Short mmCIF file of C-alpha atoms in Angstrom, two decimals:
data_model
loop_
_atom_site.label_atom_id
_atom_site.label_comp_id
_atom_site.label_asym_id
_atom_site.label_seq_id
_atom_site.Cartn_x
_atom_site.Cartn_y
_atom_site.Cartn_z
CA MET E 1 141.75 -160.53 62.19
CA GLY E 2 139.68 -159.02 64.97
CA LEU E 3 136.72 -156.68 64.83
CA LEU E 4 138.61 -154.06 66.88
CA ASP E 5 142.17 -154.43 65.57
CA GLY E 6 144.27 -151.53 66.80
CA LYS E 7 141.30 -149.72 68.35
CA ILE E 8 141.85 -147.77 71.57
CA CYS E 9 139.05 -148.52 74.02
CA ILE E 10 138.01 -147.24 77.43
CA VAL E 11 135.67 -149.24 79.64
CA THR E 12 134.39 -147.54 82.79
CA GLY E 13 133.01 -149.81 85.45
CA GLY E 14 135.69 -152.03 83.94
CA SER E 15 136.10 -154.30 86.94
CA GLY E 16 132.40 -155.17 87.15
CA SER E 17 130.97 -158.20 85.40
CA VAL E 18 129.79 -156.52 82.19
CA GLY E 19 132.82 -154.22 82.07
CA MET E 20 135.30 -157.02 82.51
CA ALA E 21 133.53 -159.35 80.06
CA SER E 22 133.54 -156.51 77.54
CA ALA E 23 137.21 -155.71 78.18
CA ARG E 24 138.05 -159.37 77.59
CA THR E 25 136.00 -159.41 74.36
CA PHE E 26 137.57 -156.15 73.13
CA LEU E 27 141.07 -157.51 73.84
CA ARG E 28 140.29 -160.75 72.01
CA GLU E 29 139.14 -158.70 69.01
CA GLY E 30 142.42 -156.78 68.87
CA GLY E 31 141.68 -153.66 70.94
CA GLU E 32 143.81 -151.86 73.52
CA VAL E 33 141.73 -151.43 76.67
CA MET E 34 141.88 -148.93 79.52
CA VAL E 35 139.94 -150.32 82.47
CA VAL E 36 138.50 -147.55 84.65
CA ASP E 37 136.89 -148.14 88.01
CA LEU E 38 136.44 -146.41 91.33
CA ARG E 39 138.83 -148.36 93.51
CA GLU E 40 142.48 -148.99 92.75
CA ALA E 41 142.28 -152.53 94.18
CA ASP E 42 139.36 -153.46 91.87
CA VAL E 43 141.18 -152.01 88.87
CA LYS E 44 144.29 -154.04 89.72
CA ARG E 45 142.28 -157.22 90.23
CA ALA E 46 140.65 -156.73 86.80
CA THR E 47 143.84 -155.95 84.90
CA ASP E 48 145.59 -158.89 86.60
CA ALA E 49 142.75 -161.20 85.59
CA LEU E 50 142.71 -159.87 82.02
CA ALA E 51 146.46 -160.54 81.89
CA SER E 52 147.21 -158.88 78.58
CA PRO E 53 149.98 -156.56 77.39
CA ASN E 54 147.19 -154.54 75.75
CA VAL E 55 145.36 -153.64 78.95
CA ALA E 56 145.96 -150.84 81.43
CA GLY E 57 144.02 -149.56 84.44
CA PHE E 58 143.06 -146.23 85.96
CA ALA E 59 141.16 -145.50 89.16
CA ALA E 60 138.61 -142.69 88.82
CA ASP E 61 135.25 -141.48 90.07
CA VAL E 62 133.34 -141.04 86.79
CA SER E 63 131.07 -138.38 88.31
CA ASP E 64 134.04 -136.05 88.84
CA ALA E 65 135.16 -133.80 85.96
CA ALA E 66 138.84 -133.70 86.87
CA GLN E 67 139.00 -137.46 87.25
CA THR E 68 137.18 -137.93 83.95
CA LYS E 69 139.77 -135.75 82.21
CA ALA E 70 142.44 -137.77 83.97
CA TYR E 71 141.28 -141.17 82.68
CA ILE E 72 140.85 -139.75 79.18
CA ASP E 73 144.31 -138.17 79.25
CA ALA E 74 145.92 -141.30 80.66
CA THR E 75 144.48 -143.33 77.77
CA VAL E 76 145.58 -140.85 75.11
CA SER E 77 149.09 -140.52 76.48
CA ARG E 78 149.49 -144.29 76.60
CA TRP E 79 148.04 -145.30 73.21
CA GLY E 80 146.83 -142.23 71.32
CA LYS E 81 143.35 -141.00 70.44
CA ILE E 82 140.31 -143.01 71.51
CA ASP E 83 138.10 -145.11 69.21
CA VAL E 84 135.67 -146.71 71.65
CA LEU E 85 134.39 -145.13 74.83
CA PHE E 86 132.22 -147.48 76.86
CA SER E 87 130.56 -145.50 79.66
CA ASN E 88 129.46 -148.43 81.75
CA ALA E 89 130.05 -147.49 85.38
CA GLY E 90 126.98 -147.60 87.58
CA ASN E 91 125.72 -147.99 91.09
CA PRO E 92 122.56 -149.84 92.09
CA GLY E 93 120.78 -147.00 93.84
CA GLN E 94 118.73 -148.36 96.68
CA ALA E 95 115.48 -150.28 97.00
CA ALA E 96 113.19 -148.04 99.04
CA PRO E 97 109.64 -146.71 98.80
CA LEU E 98 109.39 -143.38 96.97
CA THR E 99 108.17 -141.42 99.98
CA GLU E 100 111.14 -142.60 102.02
CA TYR E 101 113.76 -142.41 99.26
CA PRO E 102 116.95 -140.75 100.55
CA GLU E 103 117.94 -137.58 98.67
CA ASP E 104 121.63 -138.34 98.91
CA VAL E 105 121.17 -141.73 97.25
CA PHE E 106 119.09 -140.10 94.51
CA ASP E 107 121.77 -137.47 93.87
CA LYS E 108 124.62 -139.95 93.89
CA THR E 109 122.90 -142.36 91.48
CA LEU E 110 122.16 -139.52 89.06
CA ALA E 111 125.74 -138.28 89.36
CA ILE E 112 127.33 -141.62 88.51
CA HIS E 113 125.03 -142.56 85.63
CA ALA E 114 123.89 -139.33 84.02
CA ARG E 115 126.66 -136.91 84.98
CA GLY E 116 129.20 -139.70 84.44
CA ALA E 117 127.96 -140.37 80.90
CA PHE E 118 127.76 -136.63 80.19
CA LEU E 119 131.33 -136.05 81.38
CA ALA E 120 132.59 -139.02 79.38
CA CYS E 121 131.02 -137.50 76.25
CA LYS E 122 132.09 -133.93 77.05
CA TYR E 123 135.74 -134.72 77.69
CA GLY E 124 135.98 -137.90 75.62
CA ILE E 125 134.70 -136.68 72.25
CA PRO E 126 137.48 -134.09 71.74
CA GLN E 127 140.00 -136.89 72.31
CA MET E 128 138.31 -139.40 70.00
CA ASN E 129 139.12 -140.28 66.43
CA ASP E 130 136.48 -139.46 63.82
CA GLY E 131 134.40 -142.58 63.22
CA GLY E 132 134.59 -143.70 66.83
CA SER E 133 131.87 -145.21 68.99
CA ILE E 134 130.45 -144.26 72.37
CA ILE E 135 128.37 -146.83 74.24
CA ILE E 136 126.41 -145.97 77.37
CA THR E 137 125.13 -148.78 79.57
CA SER E 138 121.55 -147.94 80.37
CA SER E 139 119.14 -150.70 81.35
CA LEU E 140 115.71 -152.20 81.00
CA ALA E 141 115.12 -149.66 83.79
CA GLY E 142 115.88 -146.97 81.19
CA VAL E 143 112.65 -147.71 79.34
CA ARG E 144 110.40 -149.13 82.08
CA GLY E 145 109.44 -148.14 85.61
CA GLY E 146 110.38 -151.29 87.49
CA ASN E 147 108.31 -152.06 90.57
CA GLY E 148 108.35 -148.48 91.82
CA GLY E 149 110.92 -149.20 94.48
CA ASN E 150 114.17 -147.72 93.10
CA ILE E 151 113.39 -144.30 91.72
CA SER E 152 116.97 -143.06 91.51
CA TYR E 153 118.07 -146.00 89.35
CA ILE E 154 115.03 -145.76 87.04
CA THR E 155 115.48 -142.01 86.68
CA ALA E 156 119.22 -142.24 86.09
CA LYS E 157 118.88 -144.99 83.48
CA HIS E 158 116.21 -142.98 81.63
CA ALA E 159 118.41 -139.88 81.80
CA GLN E 160 121.26 -141.75 80.13
CA ILE E 161 119.08 -142.26 77.05
CA GLY E 162 118.65 -138.49 76.90
CA VAL E 163 122.41 -138.01 77.15
CA MET E 164 122.88 -140.61 74.42
CA ARG E 165 120.36 -139.07 71.99
CA ALA E 166 121.69 -135.53 72.41
CA ALA E 167 125.30 -136.69 72.14
CA ALA E 168 124.47 -138.78 69.05
CA ARG E 169 123.12 -135.66 67.35
CA ALA E 170 126.11 -133.58 68.45
CA ALA E 171 128.80 -136.10 67.48
CA ALA E 172 127.35 -137.25 64.14
CA ALA E 173 129.16 -134.53 62.18
CA ARG E 174 132.41 -136.29 63.05
CA ASN E 175 130.89 -139.70 62.32
CA ILE E 176 131.14 -140.62 65.99
CA ARG E 177 128.25 -142.90 66.87
CA VAL E 178 126.56 -142.87 70.29
CA ASN E 179 124.18 -145.60 71.43
CA SER E 180 122.80 -147.05 74.63
CA LEU E 181 122.97 -150.67 75.64
CA ASN E 182 120.00 -151.70 77.75
CA PRO E 183 120.39 -155.05 79.48
CA GLY E 184 117.64 -156.79 81.35
CA PRO E 185 118.48 -158.69 84.52
CA ILE E 186 122.02 -160.07 84.38
CA ASP E 187 123.37 -162.97 86.35
CA ASN E 188 125.96 -161.10 88.43
CA ALA E 189 126.61 -159.79 91.93
CA PHE E 190 125.34 -156.27 91.13
CA GLN E 191 121.93 -157.60 90.06
CA THR E 192 121.76 -160.23 92.80
CA ASN E 193 122.21 -157.52 95.42
CA ILE E 194 119.36 -155.49 93.84
CA GLU E 195 117.15 -158.57 93.74
CA ASN E 196 117.92 -159.52 97.32
CA ALA E 197 116.89 -156.02 98.40
CA ILE E 198 113.64 -156.26 96.39
CA THR E 199 112.98 -159.69 97.87
CA LYS E 200 113.42 -158.26 101.34
CA MET E 201 111.13 -155.31 100.58
CA THR E 202 108.35 -157.28 98.88
CA GLY E 203 108.62 -160.74 100.44
CA VAL E 204 108.59 -162.32 96.97
CA ASN E 205 111.72 -163.94 95.51
CA ALA E 206 112.72 -161.29 92.97
CA THR E 207 115.10 -163.50 91.00
CA GLU E 208 112.37 -166.06 90.31
CA LEU E 209 109.86 -163.30 89.65
CA PHE E 210 112.16 -161.78 87.03
CA ASN E 211 112.77 -165.14 85.37
CA SER E 212 109.04 -165.72 85.13
CA GLN E 213 108.67 -162.32 83.40
CA ILE E 214 111.53 -162.84 80.96
CA PRO E 215 110.38 -164.69 77.83
CA LEU E 216 113.75 -166.49 77.60
CA LYS E 217 113.13 -167.54 81.27
CA ARG E 218 116.62 -166.72 82.47
CA HIS E 219 118.96 -163.87 83.31
CA GLY E 220 121.49 -162.64 80.77
CA HIS E 221 125.13 -163.66 81.01
CA PRO E 222 127.75 -160.88 81.15
CA ASP E 223 129.36 -162.33 77.99
CA GLU E 224 126.09 -161.86 76.14
CA ILE E 225 126.04 -158.17 77.04
CA ALA E 226 129.67 -157.94 75.94
CA GLY E 227 128.54 -159.31 72.55
CA VAL E 228 126.14 -156.37 72.17
CA ALA E 229 128.91 -153.98 73.22
CA LEU E 230 131.19 -155.50 70.58
CA PHE E 231 128.54 -154.96 67.90
CA LEU E 232 128.19 -151.31 68.92
CA ALA E 233 131.95 -150.79 69.28
CA SER E 234 132.80 -152.26 65.88
CA SER E 235 132.04 -151.29 62.31
CA LEU E 236 129.33 -153.98 62.30
CA SER E 237 127.08 -151.14 63.52
CA SER E 238 128.45 -148.38 61.28
CA PHE E 239 125.02 -146.90 60.48
CA VAL E 240 123.64 -147.33 64.01
CA THR E 241 123.62 -144.20 66.13
CA GLY E 242 121.17 -142.66 68.56
CA ALA E 243 119.72 -146.14 69.11
CA VAL E 244 118.58 -148.02 72.18
CA LEU E 245 119.71 -151.65 72.06
CA MET E 246 117.67 -153.87 74.30
CA ALA E 247 119.30 -157.08 75.53
CA ASP E 248 116.57 -158.21 77.88
CA GLY E 249 115.52 -161.69 76.86
CA GLY E 250 112.29 -160.24 75.46
CA MET E 251 111.14 -158.59 78.69
CA THR E 252 109.97 -155.40 76.94
CA SER E 253 108.40 -157.13 73.95
CA MET R 1 135.93 -169.18 62.22
CA GLY R 2 132.76 -167.40 61.13
CA LEU R 3 129.90 -166.05 63.19
CA LEU R 4 127.43 -168.33 61.36
CA ASP R 5 129.49 -171.50 60.83
CA GLY R 6 127.25 -174.35 59.72
CA LYS R 7 124.05 -172.32 60.03
CA VAL R 8 121.18 -172.70 57.57
CA CYS R 9 119.64 -169.37 56.59
CA VAL R 10 116.65 -168.31 54.53
CA ILE R 11 116.56 -164.77 53.14
CA THR R 12 113.40 -163.52 51.45
CA GLY R 13 113.80 -160.53 49.20
CA GLY R 14 117.14 -162.24 48.63
CA ALA R 15 117.78 -160.66 45.24
CA GLY R 16 117.31 -157.11 46.51
CA SER R 17 120.15 -154.94 47.75
CA VAL R 18 119.85 -155.71 51.49
CA GLY R 19 118.98 -159.36 50.88
CA LEU R 20 121.89 -159.93 48.55
CA ALA R 21 124.37 -158.06 50.77
CA SER R 22 123.18 -160.14 53.73
CA ALA R 23 123.49 -163.38 51.76
CA ARG R 24 127.03 -162.50 50.75
CA LEU R 25 127.96 -161.70 54.37
CA PHE R 26 126.22 -164.75 55.84
CA VAL R 27 128.03 -167.05 53.38
CA ARG R 28 131.35 -165.40 54.24
CA GLU R 29 130.58 -166.08 57.93
CA GLY R 30 130.11 -169.79 57.24
CA ALA R 31 126.38 -170.14 56.51
CA ARG R 32 124.45 -171.87 53.75
CA VAL R 33 121.75 -169.62 52.36
CA MET R 34 118.46 -170.11 50.54
CA LEU R 35 117.64 -166.99 48.55
CA VAL R 36 113.94 -166.40 48.01
CA ASP R 37 112.52 -163.81 45.67
CA LEU R 38 109.67 -163.25 43.28
CA ARG R 39 111.43 -163.64 39.93
CA GLU R 40 113.65 -166.47 38.73
CA ALA R 41 115.87 -164.15 36.69
CA ASP R 42 116.63 -161.94 39.70
CA LEU R 43 117.52 -164.99 41.77
CA ALA R 44 119.80 -166.42 39.11
CA ARG R 45 121.65 -163.13 38.89
CA ALA R 46 121.97 -162.93 42.70
CA ALA R 47 123.17 -166.51 43.08
CA ALA R 48 125.71 -166.02 40.30
CA GLU R 49 127.05 -162.91 42.05
CA ILE R 50 127.71 -164.86 45.23
CA GLY R 51 128.83 -168.06 43.53
CA GLY R 52 129.92 -171.28 45.22
CA GLY R 53 127.88 -174.13 46.62
CA ALA R 54 126.60 -172.43 49.75
CA VAL R 55 123.69 -170.74 47.98
CA ALA R 56 120.42 -172.11 46.62
CA THR R 57 117.40 -170.25 45.29
CA ARG R 58 113.63 -170.58 45.23
CA THR R 59 111.03 -168.34 43.66
CA ALA R 60 108.05 -167.44 45.82
CA ASP R 61 105.42 -164.82 46.40
CA VAL R 62 105.91 -164.46 50.18
CA SER R 63 102.26 -163.51 50.67
CA ARG R 64 101.01 -166.89 49.33
CA VAL R 65 100.75 -169.87 51.68
CA GLU R 66 101.75 -172.51 49.15
CA ASP R 67 104.77 -170.51 48.07
CA VAL R 68 105.90 -170.05 51.68
CA LYS R 69 105.58 -173.75 52.43
CA GLY R 70 107.50 -174.27 49.20
CA TYR R 71 110.53 -172.19 50.16
CA ILE R 72 110.63 -173.57 53.70
CA ASP R 73 110.45 -177.17 52.49
CA ALA R 74 112.99 -176.56 49.75
CA THR R 75 115.43 -175.16 52.32
CA VAL R 76 115.03 -178.08 54.70
CA LYS R 77 115.42 -180.57 51.85
CA GLN R 78 118.52 -178.85 50.52
CA PHE R 79 120.33 -177.88 53.72
CA GLY R 80 118.46 -179.30 56.76
CA LYS R 81 116.58 -177.48 59.52
CA ILE R 82 116.67 -173.70 59.56
CA ASP R 83 118.70 -171.58 62.00
CA VAL R 84 118.15 -168.09 60.65
CA LEU R 85 114.97 -166.91 58.96
CA PHE R 86 115.35 -163.42 57.52
CA SER R 87 111.93 -162.15 56.41
CA ASN R 88 113.12 -159.27 54.32
CA ALA R 89 110.89 -159.13 51.24
CA GLY R 90 109.06 -155.86 50.74
CA ASN R 91 107.33 -153.67 48.19
CA GLN R 92 107.09 -149.92 48.37
CA GLY R 93 103.57 -149.15 47.27
CA VAL R 94 103.15 -145.61 45.98
CA VAL R 95 103.74 -142.16 47.42
CA THR R 96 100.51 -140.21 47.31
CA PRO R 97 98.18 -138.53 49.82
CA VAL R 98 95.91 -140.89 51.74
CA THR R 99 92.81 -139.50 50.05
CA ASP R 100 94.19 -140.70 46.70
CA TYR R 101 95.78 -143.92 47.94
CA PRO R 102 94.52 -146.89 45.89
CA GLU R 103 92.98 -149.71 47.96
CA ASP R 104 94.58 -152.45 45.90
CA VAL R 105 98.05 -150.99 46.43
CA PHE R 106 97.36 -150.67 50.15
CA ASP R 107 96.31 -154.31 50.32
CA SER R 108 99.33 -155.55 48.38
CA VAL R 109 101.78 -153.65 50.60
CA ILE R 110 100.18 -155.14 53.71
CA ALA R 111 100.14 -158.58 52.13
CA VAL R 112 103.83 -158.66 51.26
CA HIS R 113 105.14 -157.19 54.52
CA VAL R 114 102.71 -158.31 57.17
CA ARG R 115 101.13 -161.47 55.80
CA GLY R 116 104.53 -162.37 54.38
CA ALA R 117 106.24 -162.12 57.78
CA PHE R 118 103.33 -163.89 59.47
CA LEU R 119 103.47 -166.81 57.06
CA ALA R 120 107.27 -167.00 57.34
CA CYS R 121 106.91 -167.35 61.14
CA LYS R 122 103.92 -169.69 60.98
CA TYR R 123 105.46 -172.16 58.56
CA GLY R 124 109.12 -171.45 59.35
CA LEU R 125 109.10 -171.97 63.13
CA PRO R 126 108.20 -175.67 63.04
CA GLN R 127 111.15 -176.22 60.70
CA MET R 128 113.66 -174.26 62.77
CA ASN R 129 116.26 -175.51 65.20
CA ASP R 130 115.90 -174.47 68.84
CA GLY R 131 118.11 -171.47 69.48
CA GLY R 132 117.48 -170.01 66.02
CA SER R 133 116.86 -166.41 65.03
CA ILE R 134 114.09 -164.74 63.05
CA ILE R 135 114.75 -161.27 61.67
CA ILE R 136 112.01 -159.16 60.10
CA THR R 137 112.99 -156.15 58.03
CA SER R 138 110.81 -153.30 59.19
CA SER R 139 111.98 -149.69 58.72
CA ILE R 140 112.45 -146.38 60.46
CA VAL R 141 108.84 -145.81 59.42
CA GLY R 142 107.95 -148.83 61.55
CA VAL R 143 108.45 -146.62 64.62
CA ARG R 144 107.45 -143.18 63.31
CA GLY R 145 105.52 -141.62 60.46
CA ASP R 146 106.83 -140.45 57.12
CA GLY R 147 106.23 -137.16 55.32
CA GLY R 148 102.62 -138.22 54.83
CA GLY R 149 102.60 -139.92 51.43
CA ALA R 150 103.32 -143.58 52.12
CA CYS R 151 100.45 -144.63 54.36
CA ALA R 152 100.46 -148.28 53.27
CA TYR R 153 104.21 -148.67 53.75
CA VAL R 154 104.17 -146.96 57.16
CA THR R 155 101.21 -149.05 58.28
CA ALA R 156 102.79 -152.29 57.10
CA LYS R 157 106.13 -151.53 58.73
CA HIS R 158 104.42 -150.73 62.05
CA ALA R 159 102.37 -153.91 61.84
CA GLN R 160 105.53 -155.96 61.48
CA VAL R 161 106.65 -154.72 64.92
CA GLY R 162 103.46 -156.01 66.51
CA LEU R 163 103.86 -159.32 64.78
CA MET R 164 107.49 -159.57 65.91
CA ARG R 165 106.64 -158.85 69.56
CA SER R 166 103.91 -161.44 69.63
CA VAL R 167 105.94 -164.11 67.89
CA ALA R 168 108.95 -163.39 70.14
CA LYS R 169 106.90 -164.28 73.22
CA GLY R 170 105.72 -167.58 71.79
CA ALA R 171 109.05 -168.64 70.28
CA ALA R 172 111.07 -167.86 73.42
CA ARG R 173 110.29 -171.19 75.00
CA ARG R 174 112.32 -172.81 72.22
CA ASN R 175 115.00 -170.18 72.63
CA ILE R 176 114.21 -168.86 69.18
CA ARG R 177 114.77 -165.12 69.09
CA VAL R 178 112.63 -162.77 66.99
CA ASN R 179 113.61 -159.16 66.29
CA THR R 180 112.94 -156.41 63.78
CA LEU R 181 115.57 -154.54 61.82
CA HIS R 182 114.74 -150.88 61.09
CA PRO R 183 116.89 -149.32 58.41
CA GLY R 184 116.68 -145.66 57.66
CA PRO R 185 117.08 -144.55 54.05
CA ILE R 186 119.35 -146.92 52.12
CA ASP R 187 121.30 -146.08 49.01
CA ASN R 188 119.52 -148.47 46.62
CA GLU R 189 116.98 -148.64 43.80
CA PHE R 190 114.06 -149.43 46.09
CA GLN R 191 114.62 -146.30 48.16
CA LEU R 192 115.39 -144.15 45.13
CA ARG R 193 111.94 -144.90 43.72
CA ILE R 194 110.34 -143.83 47.01
CA GLU R 195 112.44 -140.65 47.00
CA GLN R 196 111.42 -139.83 43.45
CA GLY R 197 107.86 -139.97 44.75
CA ILE R 198 108.82 -137.67 47.63
CA THR R 199 110.49 -135.28 45.19
CA LYS R 200 107.26 -135.02 43.22
CA LEU R 201 105.15 -134.55 46.33
CA ALA R 202 107.46 -132.13 48.18
CA GLY R 203 108.79 -130.18 45.21
CA ARG R 204 112.38 -130.67 46.44
CA ASP R 205 114.96 -133.39 45.94
CA GLY R 206 113.78 -136.26 48.14
CA THR R 207 117.23 -137.75 48.61
CA GLU R 208 118.78 -134.50 49.84
CA LEU R 209 115.71 -133.82 51.98
CA LEU R 210 116.29 -137.10 53.79
CA ASN R 211 120.06 -136.62 54.12
CA GLU R 212 119.37 -133.36 55.92
CA ALA R 213 117.25 -135.24 58.45
CA ILE R 214 119.88 -137.94 59.07
CA PRO R 215 122.51 -136.96 61.67
CA LEU R 216 125.18 -138.99 59.81
CA HIS R 217 124.09 -136.98 56.75
CA ARG R 218 124.08 -139.87 54.31
CA HIS R 219 122.13 -142.96 53.34
CA ALA R 220 123.07 -146.41 54.60
CA ARG R 221 124.95 -148.78 52.34
CA PRO R 222 123.25 -152.16 51.94
CA ASP R 223 126.25 -153.92 53.51
CA GLU R 224 125.84 -151.84 56.67
CA VAL R 225 122.29 -153.08 57.03
CA ALA R 226 123.58 -156.60 56.36
CA ARG R 227 126.04 -156.32 59.23
CA SER R 228 123.21 -155.41 61.61
CA ALA R 229 121.34 -158.47 60.31
CA LEU R 230 124.46 -160.52 61.04
CA TYR R 231 124.41 -159.25 64.62
CA LEU R 232 120.79 -160.38 65.05
CA ALA R 233 121.44 -163.68 63.26
CA SER R 234 124.48 -164.59 65.35
CA ASP R 235 125.19 -165.36 69.00
CA LEU R 236 126.36 -161.77 69.50
CA SER R 237 122.69 -161.03 70.20
CA SER R 238 121.88 -164.19 72.19
CA PHE R 239 119.94 -162.32 74.92
CA THR R 240 118.14 -160.01 72.50
CA THR R 241 114.61 -160.91 71.49
CA GLY R 242 111.45 -158.92 70.99
CA ALA R 243 113.62 -155.90 70.19
CA THR R 244 113.61 -153.21 67.53
CA LEU R 245 117.06 -152.49 66.12
CA LEU R 246 117.25 -149.05 64.49
CA VAL R 247 119.89 -148.72 61.77
CA ASP R 248 119.07 -145.21 60.70
CA GLY R 249 122.13 -143.00 61.09
CA GLY R 250 120.51 -141.36 64.10
CA MET R 251 117.37 -140.20 62.29
CA SER R 252 115.02 -141.29 65.08
CA ALA R 253 117.26 -140.10 67.95
#
C-alpha cells in the first residue's frame, strides 16, 4: 500500500534531478505521474528512464498560459482530476552583479518561477480534486539573500512564497493544501552550474564554501528533496498548508 | 516495511493526545517506544491502549535533571541507544492578562517547555545514535503571538525555537537532526482548556474564534500532528534540520 495510491500527479521540471526523483518516488507510492518539462527530448528521456505504465510526458513552457492549460488538460483527459500538482520547474537565473544584471534574465526568471507557479495554481485548482495538494519548489534563496550576485533568482524564489501563501488561503475552502518546499544546495547539475558561476565571479570555490556553511556539511541529494515532496503530497501532511518547508541541512538555523 | 523499523524512540508527554497518537503511529511504523509522562496512571492507560511489547513507560517530571537522566537511562537499558527523541511534554499555564499573570505559573511553564527540552537534549544526545532525530513540540505561538492572554506559553514556545536552532548546529556533526513541530489548535483536552480561557477573556466561543482564523476552518486531529512528527522522525526529512515545521491548517500563512 503506497502513500499516493491512485493519486493523479503532475510534476513540472519533471526531467530535472528533483523532478525526476520525485516522479520516481510518487510512482513507487502508487501515483500516476505526468512529467512536464520544456523540451520534448528531455521529457522523453525522463519518461523512458522512469519506465512505468503509470507515467506520461508533456512538453510545455510553464510561464505560458496556453501551455499551462494544455498540460493540465492533457493530465485530466488521460487520468481524470488532479490530486497533486508539483510546480517545480525553474531556471538558475544568472550570476551577475546587481548593477549589471540583465533585465531580460530578470524577467525570464520571474516568469518561470512566479508566473509559472501562479499559472499552475490558476488553471490547476479548478481541475483538482478537493483535498489535493500543491507543492511549489522555492529555495533557501526564497528566505535568504544569497551572496548578492543573483537577484532574479532570489527575487523569484521569494515571490513563490507569496504565491504559495495567497493560494493556500484561496484554496483552503476546498481543503486543497498549498506549501513551498525550500531546498538548500542540492548535489545536481543545476546547482553545480550556479556554483561554478559563483566560483568564477568570486574566485572562491562555491561548492566548498556552501558545504562549510551547511551544518550537515554536505549538499542535499535529490532523493532527500523527493522525500519532502512525498510528505507534502500525501496525507501525512493533512493539516499542513501555507507552510515553508526548509530542507537545507540546517543552513538557515 | 515501516518508516521507523528497528528505531528506538522516546516520547515525553507520551500520555497526552499528540504523544499517544505519535506513539501509536511510531509503533505501527516499526519502532519501539518509551512513553514518558508525569503520572503513572496516565502512562498505564496509554500503554494499555497501544498494547504489545514495543512500548515501555517511565514517569518523570521533564524539568528535573534526575528524572530526565532516569528516562534516558531506562530507555537505553530497555531498548538500546536512542534514534528519535520527541520532546513533547507541555503545560498550558493560564490565560490572563500579563498584569495579572502569576510568577509561579510563568516559571513552571518555562520550566516544562524550555528547561524540559534543554535537559532532553543535554542528557539525550550522548545516548543517541548518529543519524538520529530530535523533535521538539513548539506551537503556532512559537512563531507569532496569541490573543494576548497566554504570555508564559507564548514565551516558552518561542524559546524552544531558539533552543532547537542552537542544538541543531551542535548536533549536525553527528548527523543528528533537530527540528521543531508547530501545531495550530488541536482538537484535544489540552487545547479545550486554553480555549475556555479565551472564551472567558474574549466573551465569545474560543473554539469557533480560532476556527475562523484557520484557513482549513477546523482544528487538527492529534493523528495529523503525529504524522508530521513521523516525517521529522524518519528519513523522509533526512536533509531537514534546524527547521520549524508549521502544522496549523494555514493559520500563519
